[in-house]
Tab-separated table of N, CA, C and O in Angstrom:
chain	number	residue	atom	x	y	z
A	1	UNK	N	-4.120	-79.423	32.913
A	1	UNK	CA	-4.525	-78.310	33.750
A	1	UNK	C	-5.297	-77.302	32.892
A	1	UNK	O	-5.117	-77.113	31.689
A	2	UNK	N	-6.041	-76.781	33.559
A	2	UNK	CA	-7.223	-75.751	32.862
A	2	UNK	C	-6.717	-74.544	32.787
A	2	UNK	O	-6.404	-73.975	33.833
A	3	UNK	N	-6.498	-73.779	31.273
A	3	UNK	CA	-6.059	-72.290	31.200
A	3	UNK	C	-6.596	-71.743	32.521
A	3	UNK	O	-5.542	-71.669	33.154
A	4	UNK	N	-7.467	-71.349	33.276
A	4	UNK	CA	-8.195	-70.970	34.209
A	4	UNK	C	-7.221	-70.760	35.226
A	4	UNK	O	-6.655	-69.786	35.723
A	5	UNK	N	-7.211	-72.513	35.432
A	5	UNK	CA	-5.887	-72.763	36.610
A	5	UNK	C	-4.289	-71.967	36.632
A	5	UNK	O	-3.600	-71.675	37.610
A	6	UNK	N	-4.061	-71.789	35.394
A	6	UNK	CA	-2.990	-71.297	35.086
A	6	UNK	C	-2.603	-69.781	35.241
A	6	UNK	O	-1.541	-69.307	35.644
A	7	UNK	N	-3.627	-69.211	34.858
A	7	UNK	CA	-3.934	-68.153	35.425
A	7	UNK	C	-3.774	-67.448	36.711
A	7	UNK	O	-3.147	-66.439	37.032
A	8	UNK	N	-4.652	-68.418	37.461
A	8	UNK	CA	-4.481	-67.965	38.822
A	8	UNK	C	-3.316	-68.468	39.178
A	8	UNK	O	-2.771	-67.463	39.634
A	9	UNK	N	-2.397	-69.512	39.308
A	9	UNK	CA	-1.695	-70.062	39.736
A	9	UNK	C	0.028	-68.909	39.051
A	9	UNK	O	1.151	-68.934	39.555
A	10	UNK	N	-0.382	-68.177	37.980
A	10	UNK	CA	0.717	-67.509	37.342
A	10	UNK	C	0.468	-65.803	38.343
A	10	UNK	O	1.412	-65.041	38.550
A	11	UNK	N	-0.817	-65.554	38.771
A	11	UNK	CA	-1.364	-64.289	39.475
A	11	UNK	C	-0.750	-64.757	40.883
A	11	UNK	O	-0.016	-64.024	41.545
A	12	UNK	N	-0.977	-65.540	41.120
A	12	UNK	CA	-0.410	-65.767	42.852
A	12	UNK	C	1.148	-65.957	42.760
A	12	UNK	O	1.714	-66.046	43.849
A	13	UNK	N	1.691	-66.011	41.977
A	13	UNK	CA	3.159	-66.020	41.776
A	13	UNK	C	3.558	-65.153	41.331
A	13	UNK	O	4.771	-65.033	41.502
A	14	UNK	N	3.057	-64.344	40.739
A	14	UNK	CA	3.200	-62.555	40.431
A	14	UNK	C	3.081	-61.671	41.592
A	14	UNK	O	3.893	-60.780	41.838
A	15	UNK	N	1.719	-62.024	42.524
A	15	UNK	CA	1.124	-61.587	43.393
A	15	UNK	C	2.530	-61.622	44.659
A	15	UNK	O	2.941	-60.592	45.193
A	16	UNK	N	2.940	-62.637	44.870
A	16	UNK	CA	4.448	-62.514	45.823
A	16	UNK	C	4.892	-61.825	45.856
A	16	UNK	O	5.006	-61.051	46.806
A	17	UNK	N	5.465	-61.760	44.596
A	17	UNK	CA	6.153	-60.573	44.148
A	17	UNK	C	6.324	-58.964	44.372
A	17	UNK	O	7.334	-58.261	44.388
A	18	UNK	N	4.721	-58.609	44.565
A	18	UNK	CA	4.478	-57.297	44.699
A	18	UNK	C	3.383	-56.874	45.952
A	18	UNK	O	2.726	-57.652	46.644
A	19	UNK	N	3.415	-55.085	46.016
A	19	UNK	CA	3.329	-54.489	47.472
A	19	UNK	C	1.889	-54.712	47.249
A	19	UNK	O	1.510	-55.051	46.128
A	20	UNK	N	0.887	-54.519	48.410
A	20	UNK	CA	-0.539	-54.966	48.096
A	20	UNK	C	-1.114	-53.771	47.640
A	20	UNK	O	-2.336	-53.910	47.678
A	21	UNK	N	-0.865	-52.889	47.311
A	21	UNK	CA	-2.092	-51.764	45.797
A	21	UNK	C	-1.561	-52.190	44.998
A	21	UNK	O	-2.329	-51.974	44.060
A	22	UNK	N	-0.414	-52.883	44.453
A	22	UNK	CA	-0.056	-52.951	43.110
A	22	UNK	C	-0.582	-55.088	42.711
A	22	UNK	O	-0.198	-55.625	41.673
A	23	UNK	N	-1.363	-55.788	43.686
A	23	UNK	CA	-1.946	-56.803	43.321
A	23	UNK	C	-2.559	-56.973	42.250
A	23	UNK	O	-3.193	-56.034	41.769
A	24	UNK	N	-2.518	-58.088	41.691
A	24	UNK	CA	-3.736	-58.443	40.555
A	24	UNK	C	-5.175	-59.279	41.468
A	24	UNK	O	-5.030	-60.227	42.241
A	25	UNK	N	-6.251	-58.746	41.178
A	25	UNK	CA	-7.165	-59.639	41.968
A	25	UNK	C	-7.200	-60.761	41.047
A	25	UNK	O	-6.806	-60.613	39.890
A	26	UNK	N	-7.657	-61.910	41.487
A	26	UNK	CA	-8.651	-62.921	40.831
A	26	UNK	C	-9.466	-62.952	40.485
A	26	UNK	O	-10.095	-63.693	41.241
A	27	UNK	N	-10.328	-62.506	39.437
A	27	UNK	CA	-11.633	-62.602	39.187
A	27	UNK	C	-11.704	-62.663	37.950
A	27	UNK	O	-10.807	-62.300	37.189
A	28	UNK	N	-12.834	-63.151	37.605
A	28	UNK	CA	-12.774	-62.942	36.325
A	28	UNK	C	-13.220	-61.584	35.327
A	28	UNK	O	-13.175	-61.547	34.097
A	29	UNK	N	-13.569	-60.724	36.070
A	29	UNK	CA	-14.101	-59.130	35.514
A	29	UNK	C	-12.909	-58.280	35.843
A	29	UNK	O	-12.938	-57.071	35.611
A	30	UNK	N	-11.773	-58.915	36.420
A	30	UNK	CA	-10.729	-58.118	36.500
A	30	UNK	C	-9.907	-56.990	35.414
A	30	UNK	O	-8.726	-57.335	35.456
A	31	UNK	N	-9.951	-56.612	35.115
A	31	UNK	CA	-9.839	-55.385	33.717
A	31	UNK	C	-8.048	-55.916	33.954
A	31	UNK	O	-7.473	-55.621	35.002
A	32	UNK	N	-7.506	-56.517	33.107
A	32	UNK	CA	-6.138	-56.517	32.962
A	32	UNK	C	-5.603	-54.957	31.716
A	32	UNK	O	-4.495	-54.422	31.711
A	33	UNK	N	-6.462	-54.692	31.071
A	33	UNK	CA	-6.219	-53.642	30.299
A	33	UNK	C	-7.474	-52.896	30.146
A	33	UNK	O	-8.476	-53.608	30.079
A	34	UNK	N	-7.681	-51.430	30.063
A	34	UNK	CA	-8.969	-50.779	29.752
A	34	UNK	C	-8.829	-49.622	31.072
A	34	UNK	O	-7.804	-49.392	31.713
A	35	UNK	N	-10.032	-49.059	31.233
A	35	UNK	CA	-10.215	-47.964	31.897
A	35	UNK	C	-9.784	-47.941	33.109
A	35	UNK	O	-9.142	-47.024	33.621
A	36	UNK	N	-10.290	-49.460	33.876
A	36	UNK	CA	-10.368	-49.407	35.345
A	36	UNK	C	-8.817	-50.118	35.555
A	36	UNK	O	-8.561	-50.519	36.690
A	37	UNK	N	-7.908	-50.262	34.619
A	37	UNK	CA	-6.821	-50.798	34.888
A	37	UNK	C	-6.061	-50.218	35.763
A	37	UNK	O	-6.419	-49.063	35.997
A	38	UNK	N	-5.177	-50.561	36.320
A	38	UNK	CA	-3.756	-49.408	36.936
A	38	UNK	C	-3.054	-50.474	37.124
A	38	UNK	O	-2.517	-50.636	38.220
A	39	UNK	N	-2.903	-51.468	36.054
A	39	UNK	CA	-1.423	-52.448	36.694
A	39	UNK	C	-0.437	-51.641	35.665
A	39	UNK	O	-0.394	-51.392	34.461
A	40	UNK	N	0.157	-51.437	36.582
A	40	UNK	CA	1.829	-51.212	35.721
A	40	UNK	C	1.955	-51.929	34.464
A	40	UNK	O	1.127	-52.829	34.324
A	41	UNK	N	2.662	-51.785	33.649
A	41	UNK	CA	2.770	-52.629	31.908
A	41	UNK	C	4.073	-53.465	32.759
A	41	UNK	O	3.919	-54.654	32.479
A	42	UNK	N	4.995	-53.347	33.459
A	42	UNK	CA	5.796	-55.084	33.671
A	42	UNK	C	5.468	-55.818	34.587
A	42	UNK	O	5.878	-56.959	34.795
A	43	UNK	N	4.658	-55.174	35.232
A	43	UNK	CA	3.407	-56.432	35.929
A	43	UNK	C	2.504	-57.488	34.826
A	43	UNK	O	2.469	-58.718	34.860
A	44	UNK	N	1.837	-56.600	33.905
A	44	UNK	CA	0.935	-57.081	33.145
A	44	UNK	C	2.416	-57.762	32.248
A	44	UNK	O	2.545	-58.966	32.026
A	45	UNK	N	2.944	-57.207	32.027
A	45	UNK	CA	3.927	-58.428	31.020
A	45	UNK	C	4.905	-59.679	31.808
A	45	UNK	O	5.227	-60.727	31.249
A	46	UNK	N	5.225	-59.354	33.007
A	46	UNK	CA	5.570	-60.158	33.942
A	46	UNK	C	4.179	-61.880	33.520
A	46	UNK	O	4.220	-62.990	32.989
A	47	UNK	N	3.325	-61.091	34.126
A	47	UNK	CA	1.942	-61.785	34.208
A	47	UNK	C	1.656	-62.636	32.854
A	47	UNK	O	1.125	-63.747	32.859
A	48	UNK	N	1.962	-62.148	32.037
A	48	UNK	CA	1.271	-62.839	30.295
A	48	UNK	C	3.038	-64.169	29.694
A	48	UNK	O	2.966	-65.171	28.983
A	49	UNK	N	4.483	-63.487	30.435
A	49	UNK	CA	5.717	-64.494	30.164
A	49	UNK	C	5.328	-65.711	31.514
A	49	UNK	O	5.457	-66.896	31.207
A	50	UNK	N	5.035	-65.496	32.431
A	50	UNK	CA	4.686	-66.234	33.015
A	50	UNK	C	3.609	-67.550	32.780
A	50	UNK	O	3.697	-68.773	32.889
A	51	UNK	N	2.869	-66.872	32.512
A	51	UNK	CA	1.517	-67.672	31.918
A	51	UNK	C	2.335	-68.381	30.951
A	51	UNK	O	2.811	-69.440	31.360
A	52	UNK	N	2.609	-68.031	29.747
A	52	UNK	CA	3.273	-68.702	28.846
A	52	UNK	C	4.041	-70.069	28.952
A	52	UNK	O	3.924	-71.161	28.396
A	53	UNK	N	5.075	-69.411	30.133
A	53	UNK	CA	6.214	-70.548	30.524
A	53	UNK	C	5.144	-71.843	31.189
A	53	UNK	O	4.975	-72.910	30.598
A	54	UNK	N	4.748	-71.631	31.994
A	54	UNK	CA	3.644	-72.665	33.044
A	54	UNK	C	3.201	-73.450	31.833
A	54	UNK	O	3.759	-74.519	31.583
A	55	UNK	N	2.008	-72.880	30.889
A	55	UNK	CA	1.621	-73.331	29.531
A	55	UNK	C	3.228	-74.654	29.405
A	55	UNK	O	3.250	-75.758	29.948
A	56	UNK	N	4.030	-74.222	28.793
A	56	UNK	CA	5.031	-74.581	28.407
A	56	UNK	C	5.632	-76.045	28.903
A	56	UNK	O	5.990	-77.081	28.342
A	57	UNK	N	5.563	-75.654	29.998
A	57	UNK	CA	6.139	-76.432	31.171
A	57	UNK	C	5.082	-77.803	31.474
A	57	UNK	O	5.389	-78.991	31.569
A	58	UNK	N	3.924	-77.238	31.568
A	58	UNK	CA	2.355	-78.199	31.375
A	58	UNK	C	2.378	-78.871	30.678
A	58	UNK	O	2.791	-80.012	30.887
A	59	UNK	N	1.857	-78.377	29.316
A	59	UNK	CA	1.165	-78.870	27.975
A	59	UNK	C	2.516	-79.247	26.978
A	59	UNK	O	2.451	-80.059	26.054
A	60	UNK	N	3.834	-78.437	27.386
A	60	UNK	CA	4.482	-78.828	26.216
A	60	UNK	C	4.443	-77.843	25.135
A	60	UNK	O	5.265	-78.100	24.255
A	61	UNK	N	3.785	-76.860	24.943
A	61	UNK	CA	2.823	-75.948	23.761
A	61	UNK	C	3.806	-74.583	24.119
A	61	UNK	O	4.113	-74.263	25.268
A	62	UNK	N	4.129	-74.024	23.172
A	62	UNK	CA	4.641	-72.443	22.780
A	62	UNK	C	3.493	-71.679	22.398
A	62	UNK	O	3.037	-71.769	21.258
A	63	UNK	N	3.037	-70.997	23.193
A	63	UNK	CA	2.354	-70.078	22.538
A	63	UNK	C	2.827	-68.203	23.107
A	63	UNK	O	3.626	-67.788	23.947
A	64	UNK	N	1.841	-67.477	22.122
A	64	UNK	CA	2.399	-65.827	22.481
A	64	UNK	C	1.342	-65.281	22.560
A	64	UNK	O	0.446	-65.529	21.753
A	65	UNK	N	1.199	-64.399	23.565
A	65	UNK	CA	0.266	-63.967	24.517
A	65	UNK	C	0.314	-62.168	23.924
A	65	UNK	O	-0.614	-61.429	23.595
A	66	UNK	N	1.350	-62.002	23.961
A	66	UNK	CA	1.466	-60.545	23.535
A	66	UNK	C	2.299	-60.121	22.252
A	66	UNK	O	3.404	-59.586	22.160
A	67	UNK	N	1.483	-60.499	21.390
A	67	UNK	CA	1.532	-60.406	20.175
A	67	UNK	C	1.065	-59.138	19.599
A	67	UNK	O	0.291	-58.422	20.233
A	68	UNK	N	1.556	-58.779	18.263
A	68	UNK	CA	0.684	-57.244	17.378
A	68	UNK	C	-0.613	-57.325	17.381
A	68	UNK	O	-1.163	-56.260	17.662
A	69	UNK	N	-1.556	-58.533	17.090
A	69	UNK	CA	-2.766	-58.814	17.120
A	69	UNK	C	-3.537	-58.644	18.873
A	69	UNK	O	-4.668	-58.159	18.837
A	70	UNK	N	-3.165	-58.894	19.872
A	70	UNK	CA	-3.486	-58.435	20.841
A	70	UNK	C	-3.404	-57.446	21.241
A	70	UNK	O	-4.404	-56.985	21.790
A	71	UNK	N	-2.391	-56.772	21.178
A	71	UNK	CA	-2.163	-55.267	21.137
A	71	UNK	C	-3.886	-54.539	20.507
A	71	UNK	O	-4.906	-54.084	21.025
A	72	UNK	N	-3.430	-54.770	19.308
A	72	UNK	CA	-4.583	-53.916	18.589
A	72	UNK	C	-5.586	-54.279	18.616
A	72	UNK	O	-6.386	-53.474	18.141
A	73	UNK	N	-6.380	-55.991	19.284
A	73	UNK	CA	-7.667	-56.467	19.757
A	73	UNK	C	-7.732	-56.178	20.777
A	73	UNK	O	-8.908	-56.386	21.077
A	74	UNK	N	-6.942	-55.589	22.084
A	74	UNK	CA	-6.995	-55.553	23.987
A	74	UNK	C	-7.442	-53.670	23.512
A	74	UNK	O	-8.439	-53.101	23.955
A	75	UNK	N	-6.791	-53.257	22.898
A	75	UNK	CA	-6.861	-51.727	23.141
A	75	UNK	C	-8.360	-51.100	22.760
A	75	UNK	O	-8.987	-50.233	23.367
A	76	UNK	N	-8.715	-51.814	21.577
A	76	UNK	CA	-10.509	-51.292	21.763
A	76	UNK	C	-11.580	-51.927	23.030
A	76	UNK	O	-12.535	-51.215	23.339
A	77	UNK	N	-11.471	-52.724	23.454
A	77	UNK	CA	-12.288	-52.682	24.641
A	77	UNK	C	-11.440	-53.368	26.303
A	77	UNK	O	-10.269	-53.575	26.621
A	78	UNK	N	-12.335	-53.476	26.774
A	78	UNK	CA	-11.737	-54.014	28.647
A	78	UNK	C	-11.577	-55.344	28.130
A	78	UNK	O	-12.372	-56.017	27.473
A	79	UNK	N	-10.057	-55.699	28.659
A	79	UNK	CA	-9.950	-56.589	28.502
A	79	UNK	C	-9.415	-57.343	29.844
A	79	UNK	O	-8.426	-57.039	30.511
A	80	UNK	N	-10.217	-58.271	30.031
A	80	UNK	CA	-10.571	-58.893	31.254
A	80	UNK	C	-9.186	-60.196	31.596
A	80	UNK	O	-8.233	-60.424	30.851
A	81	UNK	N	-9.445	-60.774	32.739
A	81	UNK	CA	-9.092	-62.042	33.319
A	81	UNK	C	-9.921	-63.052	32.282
A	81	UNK	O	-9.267	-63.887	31.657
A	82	UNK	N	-11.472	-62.964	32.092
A	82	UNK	CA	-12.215	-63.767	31.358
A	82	UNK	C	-11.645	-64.065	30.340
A	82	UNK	O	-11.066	-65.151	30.291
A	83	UNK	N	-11.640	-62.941	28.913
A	83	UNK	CA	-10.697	-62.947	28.043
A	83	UNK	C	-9.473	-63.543	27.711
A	83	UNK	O	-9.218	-64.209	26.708
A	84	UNK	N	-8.533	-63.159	28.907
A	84	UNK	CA	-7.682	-64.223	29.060
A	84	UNK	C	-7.591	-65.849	28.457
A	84	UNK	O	-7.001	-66.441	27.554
A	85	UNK	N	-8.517	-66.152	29.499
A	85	UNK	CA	-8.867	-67.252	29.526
A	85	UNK	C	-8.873	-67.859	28.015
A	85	UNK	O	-8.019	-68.622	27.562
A	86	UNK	N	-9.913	-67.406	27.393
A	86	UNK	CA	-10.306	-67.505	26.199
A	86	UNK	C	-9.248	-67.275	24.939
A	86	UNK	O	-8.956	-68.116	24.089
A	87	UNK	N	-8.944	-66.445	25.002
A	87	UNK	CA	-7.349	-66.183	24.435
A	87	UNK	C	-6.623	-67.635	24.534
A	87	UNK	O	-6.075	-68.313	23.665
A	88	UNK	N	-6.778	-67.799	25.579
A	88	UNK	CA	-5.162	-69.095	25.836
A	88	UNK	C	-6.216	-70.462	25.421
A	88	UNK	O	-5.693	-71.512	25.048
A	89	UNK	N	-7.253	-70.375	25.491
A	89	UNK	CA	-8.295	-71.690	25.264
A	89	UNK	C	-8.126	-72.074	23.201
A	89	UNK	O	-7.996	-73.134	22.589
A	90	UNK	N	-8.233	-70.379	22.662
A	90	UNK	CA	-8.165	-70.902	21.547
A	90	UNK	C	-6.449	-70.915	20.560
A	90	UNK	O	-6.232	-71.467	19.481
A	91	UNK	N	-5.556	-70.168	21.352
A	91	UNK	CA	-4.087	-70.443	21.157
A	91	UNK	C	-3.519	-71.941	21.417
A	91	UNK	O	-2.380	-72.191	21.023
A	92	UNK	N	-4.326	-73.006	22.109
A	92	UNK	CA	-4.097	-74.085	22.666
A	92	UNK	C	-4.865	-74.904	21.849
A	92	UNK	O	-4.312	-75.873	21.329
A	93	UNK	N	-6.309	-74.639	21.596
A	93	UNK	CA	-6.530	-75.460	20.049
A	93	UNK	C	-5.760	-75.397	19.045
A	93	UNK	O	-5.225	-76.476	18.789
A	94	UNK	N	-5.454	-74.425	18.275
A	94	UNK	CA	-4.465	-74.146	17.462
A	94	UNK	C	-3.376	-75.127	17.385
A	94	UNK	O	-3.048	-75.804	16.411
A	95	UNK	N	-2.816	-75.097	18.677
A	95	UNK	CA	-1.329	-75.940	18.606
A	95	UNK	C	-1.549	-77.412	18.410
A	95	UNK	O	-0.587	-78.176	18.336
């Protein structure tokens, strides 16, 4: 399955969860962190243990999503759904 897929499939299972202003859209310009954000931080961390487990459950693969290094790479610019992606694309080479 495609980080991509996982994504959305971890957002629509978050998305249950919660009242509709507090949704995550789908997209990929979606600002998960940065200016235009307003998700709550245990939404957004809800959202990144989730992802993880699915990963897990999929591929077999441990990886960490919210790490010191993300912290201090997400906080200088918008950090997107795209990003995401990319994030988990090269945490998954790695393994």
């Amino acid at each position: 399955m495609k980080s991509i897929d996982i994504i959305k499939n971890s957002i629509l299972e978050i998305n249950s969860q919660l009242k509709k202003k507090d949704k995550i859209k789908f997209n990929k310009n979606f600002e998960i962190l940065g200016k235009k954000n307003n998700l709550d931080s245990l939404i957004l961390v809800n959202l990144f243990t989730t992802i993880e487990e699915k990963i897990k459950n999929i591929n077999g693969k441990e990886i960490v999503l919210l790490s010191e290094d993300f912290f201090k790479q997400s906080f200088k610019k918008n950090y997107t759904i795209a990003n995401l992606e990319k994030d988990i694309d090269k945490k998954l080479k790695k393994k």
